[in-house]
mmCIF file of C-alpha atoms in Angstrom:
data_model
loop_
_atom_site.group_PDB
_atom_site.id
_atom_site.type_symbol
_atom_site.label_atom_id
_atom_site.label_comp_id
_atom_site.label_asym_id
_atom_site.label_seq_id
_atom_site.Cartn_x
_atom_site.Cartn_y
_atom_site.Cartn_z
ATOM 1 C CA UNK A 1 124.568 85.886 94.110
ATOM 2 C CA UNK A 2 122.234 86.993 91.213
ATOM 3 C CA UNK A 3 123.520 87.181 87.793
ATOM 4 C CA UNK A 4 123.607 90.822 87.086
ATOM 5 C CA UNK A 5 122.134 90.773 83.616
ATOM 6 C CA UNK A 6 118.759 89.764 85.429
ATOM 7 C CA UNK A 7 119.080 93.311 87.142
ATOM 8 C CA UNK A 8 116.453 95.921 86.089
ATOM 9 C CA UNK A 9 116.529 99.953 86.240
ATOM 10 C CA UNK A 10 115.210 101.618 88.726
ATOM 11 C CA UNK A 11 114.472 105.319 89.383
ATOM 12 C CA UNK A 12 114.132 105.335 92.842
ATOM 13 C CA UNK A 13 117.732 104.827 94.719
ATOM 14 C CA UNK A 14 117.205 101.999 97.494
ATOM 15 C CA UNK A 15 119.870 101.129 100.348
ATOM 16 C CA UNK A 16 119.425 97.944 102.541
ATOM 17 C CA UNK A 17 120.615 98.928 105.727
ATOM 18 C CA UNK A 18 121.064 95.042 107.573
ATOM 19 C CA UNK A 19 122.001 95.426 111.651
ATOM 20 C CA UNK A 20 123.946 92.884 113.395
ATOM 21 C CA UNK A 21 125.744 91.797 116.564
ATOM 22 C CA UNK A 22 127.676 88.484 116.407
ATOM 23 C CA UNK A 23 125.536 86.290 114.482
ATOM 24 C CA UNK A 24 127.573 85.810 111.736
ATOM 25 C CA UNK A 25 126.111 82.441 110.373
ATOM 26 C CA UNK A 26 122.446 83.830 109.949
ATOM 27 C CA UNK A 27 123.983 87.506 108.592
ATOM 28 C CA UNK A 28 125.665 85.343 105.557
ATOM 29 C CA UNK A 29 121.937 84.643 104.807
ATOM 30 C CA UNK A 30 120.597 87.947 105.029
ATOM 31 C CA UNK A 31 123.488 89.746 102.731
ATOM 32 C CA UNK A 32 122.988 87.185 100.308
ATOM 33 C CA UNK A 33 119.452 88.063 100.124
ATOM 34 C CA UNK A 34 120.196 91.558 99.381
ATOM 35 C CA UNK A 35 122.491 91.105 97.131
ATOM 36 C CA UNK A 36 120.399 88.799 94.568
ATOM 37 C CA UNK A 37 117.442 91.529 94.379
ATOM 38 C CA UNK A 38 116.493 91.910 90.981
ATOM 39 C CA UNK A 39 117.264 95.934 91.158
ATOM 40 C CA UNK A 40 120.231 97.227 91.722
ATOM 41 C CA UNK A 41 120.503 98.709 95.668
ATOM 42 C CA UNK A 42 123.378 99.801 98.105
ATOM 43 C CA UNK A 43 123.440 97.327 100.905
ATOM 44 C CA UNK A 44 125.330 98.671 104.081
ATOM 45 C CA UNK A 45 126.145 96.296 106.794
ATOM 46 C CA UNK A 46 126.566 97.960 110.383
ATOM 47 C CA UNK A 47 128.122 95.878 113.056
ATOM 48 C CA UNK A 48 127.531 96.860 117.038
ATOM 49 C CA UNK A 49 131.070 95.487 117.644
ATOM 50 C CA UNK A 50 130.868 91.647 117.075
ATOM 51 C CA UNK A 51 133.519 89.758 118.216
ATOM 52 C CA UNK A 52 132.659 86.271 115.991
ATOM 53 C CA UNK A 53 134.600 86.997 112.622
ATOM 54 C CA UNK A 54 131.808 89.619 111.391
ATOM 55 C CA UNK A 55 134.070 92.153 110.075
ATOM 56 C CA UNK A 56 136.695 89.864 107.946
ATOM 57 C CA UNK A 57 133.765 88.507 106.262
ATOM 58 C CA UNK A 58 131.975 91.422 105.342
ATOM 59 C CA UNK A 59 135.339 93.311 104.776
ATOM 60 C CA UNK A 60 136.017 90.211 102.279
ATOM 61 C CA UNK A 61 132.891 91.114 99.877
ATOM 62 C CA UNK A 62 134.781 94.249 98.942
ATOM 63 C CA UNK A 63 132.939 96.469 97.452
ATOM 64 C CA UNK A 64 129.924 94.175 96.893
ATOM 65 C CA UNK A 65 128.471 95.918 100.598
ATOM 66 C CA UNK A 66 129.500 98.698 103.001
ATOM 67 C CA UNK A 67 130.275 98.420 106.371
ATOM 68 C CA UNK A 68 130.659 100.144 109.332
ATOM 69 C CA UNK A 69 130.910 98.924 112.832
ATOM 70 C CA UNK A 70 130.170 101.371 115.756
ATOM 71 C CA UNK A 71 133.008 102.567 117.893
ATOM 72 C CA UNK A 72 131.137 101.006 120.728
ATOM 73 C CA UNK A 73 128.102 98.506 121.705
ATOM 74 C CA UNK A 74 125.489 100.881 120.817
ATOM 75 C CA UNK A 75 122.129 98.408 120.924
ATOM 76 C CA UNK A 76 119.980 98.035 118.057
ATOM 77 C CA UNK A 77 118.438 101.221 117.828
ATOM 78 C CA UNK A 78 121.123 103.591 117.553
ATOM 79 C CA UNK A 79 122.845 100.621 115.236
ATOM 80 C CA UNK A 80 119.573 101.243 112.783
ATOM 81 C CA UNK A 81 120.281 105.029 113.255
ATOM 82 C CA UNK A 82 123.786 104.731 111.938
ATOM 83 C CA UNK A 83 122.957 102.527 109.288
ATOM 84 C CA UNK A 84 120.386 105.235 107.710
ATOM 85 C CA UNK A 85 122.770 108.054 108.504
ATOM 86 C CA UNK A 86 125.584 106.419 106.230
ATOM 87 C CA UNK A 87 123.180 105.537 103.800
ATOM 88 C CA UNK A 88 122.676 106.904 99.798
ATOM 89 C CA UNK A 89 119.555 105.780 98.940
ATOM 90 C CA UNK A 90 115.942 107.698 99.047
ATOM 91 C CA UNK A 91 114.526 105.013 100.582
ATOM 92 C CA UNK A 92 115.775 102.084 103.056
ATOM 93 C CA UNK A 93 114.841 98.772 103.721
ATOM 94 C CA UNK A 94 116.403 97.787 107.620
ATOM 95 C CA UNK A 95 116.913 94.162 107.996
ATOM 96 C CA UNK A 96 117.544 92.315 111.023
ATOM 97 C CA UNK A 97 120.722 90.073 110.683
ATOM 98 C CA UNK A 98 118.522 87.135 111.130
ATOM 99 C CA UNK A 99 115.753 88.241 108.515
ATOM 100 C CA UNK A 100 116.174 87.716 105.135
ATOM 101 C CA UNK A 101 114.111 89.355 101.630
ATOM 102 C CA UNK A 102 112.609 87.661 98.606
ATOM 103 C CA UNK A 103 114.565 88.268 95.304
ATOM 104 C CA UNK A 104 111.639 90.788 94.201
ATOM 105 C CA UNK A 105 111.397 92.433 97.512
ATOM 106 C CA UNK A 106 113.299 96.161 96.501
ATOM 107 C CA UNK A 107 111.659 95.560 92.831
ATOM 108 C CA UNK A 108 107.894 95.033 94.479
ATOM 109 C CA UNK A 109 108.466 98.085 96.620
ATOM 110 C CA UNK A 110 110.042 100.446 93.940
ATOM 111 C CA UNK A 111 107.436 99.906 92.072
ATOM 112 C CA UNK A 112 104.485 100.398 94.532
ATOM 113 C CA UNK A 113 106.335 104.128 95.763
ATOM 114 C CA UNK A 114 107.066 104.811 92.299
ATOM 115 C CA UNK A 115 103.339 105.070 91.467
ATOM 116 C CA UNK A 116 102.673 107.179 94.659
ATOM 117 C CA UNK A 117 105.286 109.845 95.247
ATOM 118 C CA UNK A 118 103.487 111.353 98.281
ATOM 119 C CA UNK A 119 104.621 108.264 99.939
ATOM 120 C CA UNK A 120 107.174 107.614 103.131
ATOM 121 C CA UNK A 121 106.422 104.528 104.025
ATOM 122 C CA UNK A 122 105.567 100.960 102.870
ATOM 123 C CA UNK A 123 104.765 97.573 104.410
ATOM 124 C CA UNK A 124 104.233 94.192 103.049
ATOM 125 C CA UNK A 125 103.509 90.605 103.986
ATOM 126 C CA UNK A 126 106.283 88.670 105.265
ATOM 127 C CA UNK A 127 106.786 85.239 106.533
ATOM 128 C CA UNK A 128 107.506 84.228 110.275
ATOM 129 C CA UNK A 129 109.988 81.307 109.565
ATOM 130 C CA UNK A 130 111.737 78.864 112.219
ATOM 131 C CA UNK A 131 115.506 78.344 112.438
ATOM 132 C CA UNK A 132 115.492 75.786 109.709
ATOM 133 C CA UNK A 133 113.240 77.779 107.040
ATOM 134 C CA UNK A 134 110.112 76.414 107.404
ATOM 135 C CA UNK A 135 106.916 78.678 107.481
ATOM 136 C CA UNK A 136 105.150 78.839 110.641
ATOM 137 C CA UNK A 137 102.709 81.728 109.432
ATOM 138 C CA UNK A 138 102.312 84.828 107.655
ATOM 139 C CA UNK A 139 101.051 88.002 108.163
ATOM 140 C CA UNK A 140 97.731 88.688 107.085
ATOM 141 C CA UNK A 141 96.733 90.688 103.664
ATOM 142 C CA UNK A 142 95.078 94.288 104.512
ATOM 143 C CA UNK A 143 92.777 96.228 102.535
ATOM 144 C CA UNK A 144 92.213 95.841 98.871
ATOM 145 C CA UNK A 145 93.643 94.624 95.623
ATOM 146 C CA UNK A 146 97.216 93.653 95.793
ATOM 147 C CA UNK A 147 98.869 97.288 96.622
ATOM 148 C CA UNK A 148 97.167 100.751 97.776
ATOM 149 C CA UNK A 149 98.169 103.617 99.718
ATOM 150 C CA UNK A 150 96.405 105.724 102.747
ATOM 151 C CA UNK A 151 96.588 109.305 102.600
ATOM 152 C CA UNK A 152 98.353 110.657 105.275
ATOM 153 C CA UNK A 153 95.421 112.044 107.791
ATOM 154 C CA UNK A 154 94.107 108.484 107.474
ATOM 155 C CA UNK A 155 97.601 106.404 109.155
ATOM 156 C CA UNK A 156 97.513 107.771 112.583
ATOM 157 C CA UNK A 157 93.861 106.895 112.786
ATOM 158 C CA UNK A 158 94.231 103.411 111.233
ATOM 159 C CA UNK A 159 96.896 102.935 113.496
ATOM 160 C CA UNK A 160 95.389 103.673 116.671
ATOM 161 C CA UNK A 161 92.684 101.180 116.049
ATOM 162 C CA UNK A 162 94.807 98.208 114.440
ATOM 163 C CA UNK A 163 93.196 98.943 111.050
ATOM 164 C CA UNK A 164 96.468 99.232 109.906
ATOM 165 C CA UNK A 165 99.309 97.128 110.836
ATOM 166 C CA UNK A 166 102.667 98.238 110.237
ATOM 167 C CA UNK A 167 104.890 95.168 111.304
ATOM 168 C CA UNK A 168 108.387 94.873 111.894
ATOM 169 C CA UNK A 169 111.190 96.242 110.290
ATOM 170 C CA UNK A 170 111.308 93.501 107.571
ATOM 171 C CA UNK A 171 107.888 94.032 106.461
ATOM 172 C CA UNK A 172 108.662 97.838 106.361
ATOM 173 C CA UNK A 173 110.672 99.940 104.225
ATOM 174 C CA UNK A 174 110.685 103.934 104.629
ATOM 175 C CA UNK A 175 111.449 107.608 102.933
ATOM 176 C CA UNK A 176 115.500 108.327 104.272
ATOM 177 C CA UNK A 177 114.302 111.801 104.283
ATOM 178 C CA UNK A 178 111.208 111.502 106.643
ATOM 179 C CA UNK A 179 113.365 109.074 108.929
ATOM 180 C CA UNK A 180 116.149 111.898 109.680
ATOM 181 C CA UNK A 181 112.722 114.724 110.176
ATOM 182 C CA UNK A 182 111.303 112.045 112.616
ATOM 183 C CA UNK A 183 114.955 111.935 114.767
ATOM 184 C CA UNK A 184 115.163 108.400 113.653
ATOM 185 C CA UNK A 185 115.152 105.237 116.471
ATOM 186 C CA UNK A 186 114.679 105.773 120.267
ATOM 187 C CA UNK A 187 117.161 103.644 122.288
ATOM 188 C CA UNK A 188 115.407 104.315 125.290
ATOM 189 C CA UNK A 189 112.794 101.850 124.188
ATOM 190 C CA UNK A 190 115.499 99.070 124.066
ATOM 191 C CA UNK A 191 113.676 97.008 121.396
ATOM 192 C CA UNK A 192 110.582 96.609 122.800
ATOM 193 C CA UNK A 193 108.303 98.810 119.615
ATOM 194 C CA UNK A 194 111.218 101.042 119.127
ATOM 195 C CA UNK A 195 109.978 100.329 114.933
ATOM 196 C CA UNK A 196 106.402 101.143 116.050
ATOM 197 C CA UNK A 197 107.683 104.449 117.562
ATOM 198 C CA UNK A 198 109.456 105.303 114.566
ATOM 199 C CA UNK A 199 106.551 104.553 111.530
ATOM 200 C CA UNK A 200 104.622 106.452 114.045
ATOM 201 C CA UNK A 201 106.794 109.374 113.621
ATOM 202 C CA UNK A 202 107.553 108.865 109.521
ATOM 203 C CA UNK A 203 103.707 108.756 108.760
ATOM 204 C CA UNK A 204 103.589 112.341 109.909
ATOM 205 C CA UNK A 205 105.125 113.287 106.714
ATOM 206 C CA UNK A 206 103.386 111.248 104.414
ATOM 207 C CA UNK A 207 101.627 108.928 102.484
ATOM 208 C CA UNK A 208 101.778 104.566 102.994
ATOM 209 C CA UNK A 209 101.280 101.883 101.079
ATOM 210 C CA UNK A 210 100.362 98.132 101.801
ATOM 211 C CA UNK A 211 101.487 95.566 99.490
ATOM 212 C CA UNK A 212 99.588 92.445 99.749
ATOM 213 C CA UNK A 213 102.626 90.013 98.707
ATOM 214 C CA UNK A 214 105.146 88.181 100.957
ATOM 215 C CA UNK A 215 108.535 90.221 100.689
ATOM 216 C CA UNK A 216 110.150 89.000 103.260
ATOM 217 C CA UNK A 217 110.909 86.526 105.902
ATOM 218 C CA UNK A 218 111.212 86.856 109.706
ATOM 219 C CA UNK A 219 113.096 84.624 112.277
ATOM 220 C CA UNK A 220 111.224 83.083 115.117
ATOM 221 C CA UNK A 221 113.668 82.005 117.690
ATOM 222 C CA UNK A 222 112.651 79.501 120.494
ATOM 223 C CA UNK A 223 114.166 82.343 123.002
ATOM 224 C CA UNK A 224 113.837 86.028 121.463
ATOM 225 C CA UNK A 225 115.046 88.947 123.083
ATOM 226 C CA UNK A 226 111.534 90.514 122.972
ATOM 227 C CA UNK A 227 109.599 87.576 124.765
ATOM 228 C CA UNK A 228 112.516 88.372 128.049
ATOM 229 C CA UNK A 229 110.103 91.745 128.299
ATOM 230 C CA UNK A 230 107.500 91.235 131.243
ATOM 231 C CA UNK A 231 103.829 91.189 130.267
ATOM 232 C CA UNK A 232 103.922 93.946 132.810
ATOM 233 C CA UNK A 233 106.905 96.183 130.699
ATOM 234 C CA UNK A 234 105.129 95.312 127.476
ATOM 235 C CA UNK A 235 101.910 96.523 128.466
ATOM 236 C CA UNK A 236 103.627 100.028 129.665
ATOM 237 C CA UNK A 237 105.423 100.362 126.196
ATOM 238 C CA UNK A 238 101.749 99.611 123.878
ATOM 239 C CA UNK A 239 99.927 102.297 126.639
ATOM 240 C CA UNK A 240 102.916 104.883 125.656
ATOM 241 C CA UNK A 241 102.764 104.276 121.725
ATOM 242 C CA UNK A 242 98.581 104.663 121.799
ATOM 243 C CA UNK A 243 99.137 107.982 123.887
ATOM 244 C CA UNK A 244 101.750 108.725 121.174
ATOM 245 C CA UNK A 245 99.577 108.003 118.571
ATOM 246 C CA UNK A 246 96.273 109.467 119.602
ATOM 247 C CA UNK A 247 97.265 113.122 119.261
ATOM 248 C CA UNK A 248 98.305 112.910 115.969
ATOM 249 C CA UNK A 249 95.013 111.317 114.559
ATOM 250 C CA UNK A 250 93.433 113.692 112.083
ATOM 251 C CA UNK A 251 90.736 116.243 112.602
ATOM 252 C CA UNK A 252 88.355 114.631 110.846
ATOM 253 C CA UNK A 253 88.176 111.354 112.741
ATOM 254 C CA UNK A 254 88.343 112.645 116.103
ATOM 255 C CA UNK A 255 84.922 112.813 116.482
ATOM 256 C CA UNK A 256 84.744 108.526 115.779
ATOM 257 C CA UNK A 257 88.005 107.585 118.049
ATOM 258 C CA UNK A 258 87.458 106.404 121.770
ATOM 259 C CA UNK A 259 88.325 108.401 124.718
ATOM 260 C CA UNK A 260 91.870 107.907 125.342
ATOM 261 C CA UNK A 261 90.931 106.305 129.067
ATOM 262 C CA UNK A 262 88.559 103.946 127.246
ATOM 263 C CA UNK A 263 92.010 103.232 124.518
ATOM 264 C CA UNK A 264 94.251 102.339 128.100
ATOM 265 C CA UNK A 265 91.867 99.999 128.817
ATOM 266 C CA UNK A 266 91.573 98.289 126.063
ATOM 267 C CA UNK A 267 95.501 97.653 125.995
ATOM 268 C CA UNK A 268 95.291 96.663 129.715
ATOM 269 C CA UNK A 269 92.212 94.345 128.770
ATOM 270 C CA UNK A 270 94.281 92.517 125.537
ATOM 271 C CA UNK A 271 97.551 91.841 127.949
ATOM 272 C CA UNK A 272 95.113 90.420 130.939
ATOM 273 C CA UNK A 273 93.926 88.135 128.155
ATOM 274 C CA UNK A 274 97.391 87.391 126.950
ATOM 275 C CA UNK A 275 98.557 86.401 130.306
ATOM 276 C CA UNK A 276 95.043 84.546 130.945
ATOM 277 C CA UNK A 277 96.365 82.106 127.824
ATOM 278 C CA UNK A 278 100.134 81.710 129.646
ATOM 279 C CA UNK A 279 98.222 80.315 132.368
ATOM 280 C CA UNK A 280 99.095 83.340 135.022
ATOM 281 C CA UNK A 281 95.578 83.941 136.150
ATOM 282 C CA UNK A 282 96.364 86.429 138.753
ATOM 283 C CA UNK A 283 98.800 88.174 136.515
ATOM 284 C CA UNK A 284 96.142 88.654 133.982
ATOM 285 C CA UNK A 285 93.581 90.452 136.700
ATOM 286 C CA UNK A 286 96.221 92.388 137.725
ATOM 287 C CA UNK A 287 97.120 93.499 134.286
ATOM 288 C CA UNK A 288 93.068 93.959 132.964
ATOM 289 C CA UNK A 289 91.778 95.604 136.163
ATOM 290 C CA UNK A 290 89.698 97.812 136.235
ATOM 291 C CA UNK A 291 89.752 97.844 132.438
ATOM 292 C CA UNK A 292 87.220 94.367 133.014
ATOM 293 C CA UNK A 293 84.547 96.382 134.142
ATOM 294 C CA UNK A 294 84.708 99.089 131.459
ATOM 295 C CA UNK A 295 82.355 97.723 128.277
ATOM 296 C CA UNK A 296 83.191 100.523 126.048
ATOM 297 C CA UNK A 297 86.769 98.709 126.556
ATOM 298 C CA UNK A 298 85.395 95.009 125.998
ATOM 299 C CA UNK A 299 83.715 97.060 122.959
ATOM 300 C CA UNK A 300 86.812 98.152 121.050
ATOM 301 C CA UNK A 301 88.650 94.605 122.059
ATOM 302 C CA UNK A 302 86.150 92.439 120.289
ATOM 303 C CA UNK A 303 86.158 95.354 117.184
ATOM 304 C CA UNK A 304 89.871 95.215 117.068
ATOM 305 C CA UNK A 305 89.752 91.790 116.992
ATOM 306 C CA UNK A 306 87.264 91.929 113.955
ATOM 307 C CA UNK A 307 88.718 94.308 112.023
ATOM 308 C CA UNK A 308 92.285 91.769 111.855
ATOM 309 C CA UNK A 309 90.167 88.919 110.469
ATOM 310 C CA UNK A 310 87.582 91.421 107.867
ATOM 311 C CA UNK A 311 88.820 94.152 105.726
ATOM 312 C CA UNK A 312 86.651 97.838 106.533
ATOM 313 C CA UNK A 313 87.022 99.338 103.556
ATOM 314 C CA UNK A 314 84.313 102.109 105.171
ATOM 315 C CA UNK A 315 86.946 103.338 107.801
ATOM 316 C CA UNK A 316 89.557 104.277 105.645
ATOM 317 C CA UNK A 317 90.598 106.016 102.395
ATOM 318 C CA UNK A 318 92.152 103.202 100.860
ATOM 319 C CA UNK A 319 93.402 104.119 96.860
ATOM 320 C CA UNK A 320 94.551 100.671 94.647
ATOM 321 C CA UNK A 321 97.496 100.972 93.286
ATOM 322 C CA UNK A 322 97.631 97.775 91.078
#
């Protein structure tokens, strides 16, 4: 644990809210991690009713962390949900139990939403990791200089067309307020872009920032729960989020965003490719078609693909920060 007379103040009140369900030996990890940020932060543990020794070790911090474990198994979303809802900060960071946060994480972040109070939500580089630590990748820098922020009519727009990618809850950290407005986690997604769903719903209430410097760390498992999902079930779920997404873009782009028939298809098109590179040939036809025969489809593909690999700084109202 950090020595506390490395801590430094802070105006803005931040609560790590860290999710688990008996995986106590990676959870050790993750606490730790929150508790050696170089700001002082709440850190609430919520437990979906692990049976592996969860609570007597949490309960044995004192009053170091809170915790709370659900009355029942609740799955991961409504776990999140609680977490928030028992929270004291102005802004949370969720963390998966098998995640973990650079010391300067909270501090980085703080300081990024300090600057631009408009803000709800904020993203940052992270790390995909193995079991054992070592880097496998990380996520790519967006936009310019080493933090900015998008005004809000620019997100849903960005977002529709990849211009902006969010990430996963350990990249992400989020305005407690515009969480509860945007009825938090949906459960009926069952993991599979229920954190998509929700910084879809928080950027209707404001600003976001990017912060071009690895924060955190992220878990790759051999197994994940997410790769279970069929090609088939994760197709439906990205078709749902664009359709959730499109109405929401602002006025003043509609004119420049796809049809949302030519948007299907270019979902449909990336998951035919994605099973084309698994091998399943058939699968993948069945997935693209008829999106194959649609160019204006093949047309935002190869631009999506583009815009990952070169910053637009044209598209969007991007604002440095620092």
């Amino acid at each position: 644990m950090t020595n506390p007379s490395i801590y430094r103040s802070c105006d803005m009140k931040f609560t790590i809210v860290i999710t688990t369900y008996n995986r106590l030996s990676v959870l050790k990890r993750a606490i730790d991690s929150a508790l050696a940020q170089t700001v002082n932060c709440e850190v609430v543990v919520v437990d979906d009713c692990s049976r592996d020794g969860t609570e007597e070790y949490v309960r044995s911090l004192g009053d170091k962390v809170v915790y709370h474990r659900n009355s029942r198994n609740l799955g991961h979303a409504e776990t999140v949900n609680a977490g928030v809802n028992l929270a004291k900060g102005d802004w949370i960071k969720p963390l998966d139990d098998d995640d973990y946060l650079a010391p300067n994480c909270i501090e980085e972040i703080s300081r990024a939403v300090e600057s631009r109070p408009q803000a709800v939500i904020c993203s940052c580089q992270a790390a995909q990791v193995d079991t054992k630590e070592v880097e496998l990748r990380r996520t790519r820098k967006v936009g310019p200089g080493n933090a900015f922020y998008i005004p809000q009519e620019d997100i849903h727009y960005g977002m529709l067309l990849e211009l902006l990618p969010f990430g996963t809850p350990a990249q992400v950290a989020f305005r407690r307020d515009a969480f509860l407005k945007s009825s938090g986690w949906d459960s009926s997604l069952d993991t599979n872009c229920d954190d998509i769903d929700s910084w879809v719903k928080i950027a209707q209430f404001g600003d976001a920032i990017f912060i071009n410097h690895c924060l955190a760390y992220r878990t790759i498992w051999p197994d994940s729960y997410n790769q279970k999902f069929s090609l088939e079930k994760r197709l439906t779920t990205n078709i749902y989020i664009k359709e959730k997404i499109y109405p929401l873009v602002n006025q003043k782009h509609r004119a420049k965003i796809p049809d949302l028939g030519t948007i299907r298809d270019y979902v449909k098109l990336h998951w035919g490719i994605v099973a084309f590179k698994q091998g399943r040939i058939i699968n993948g036809l069945e997935l693209a078609f008829p999106a194959l025969f649609s160019p204006d489809a093949w047309k935002l593909l190869l631009g999506a693909r583009v815009s990952k690999k070169v910053a637009d700084y044209d598209e969007l109202d991007y604002h440095v920060i620092y």
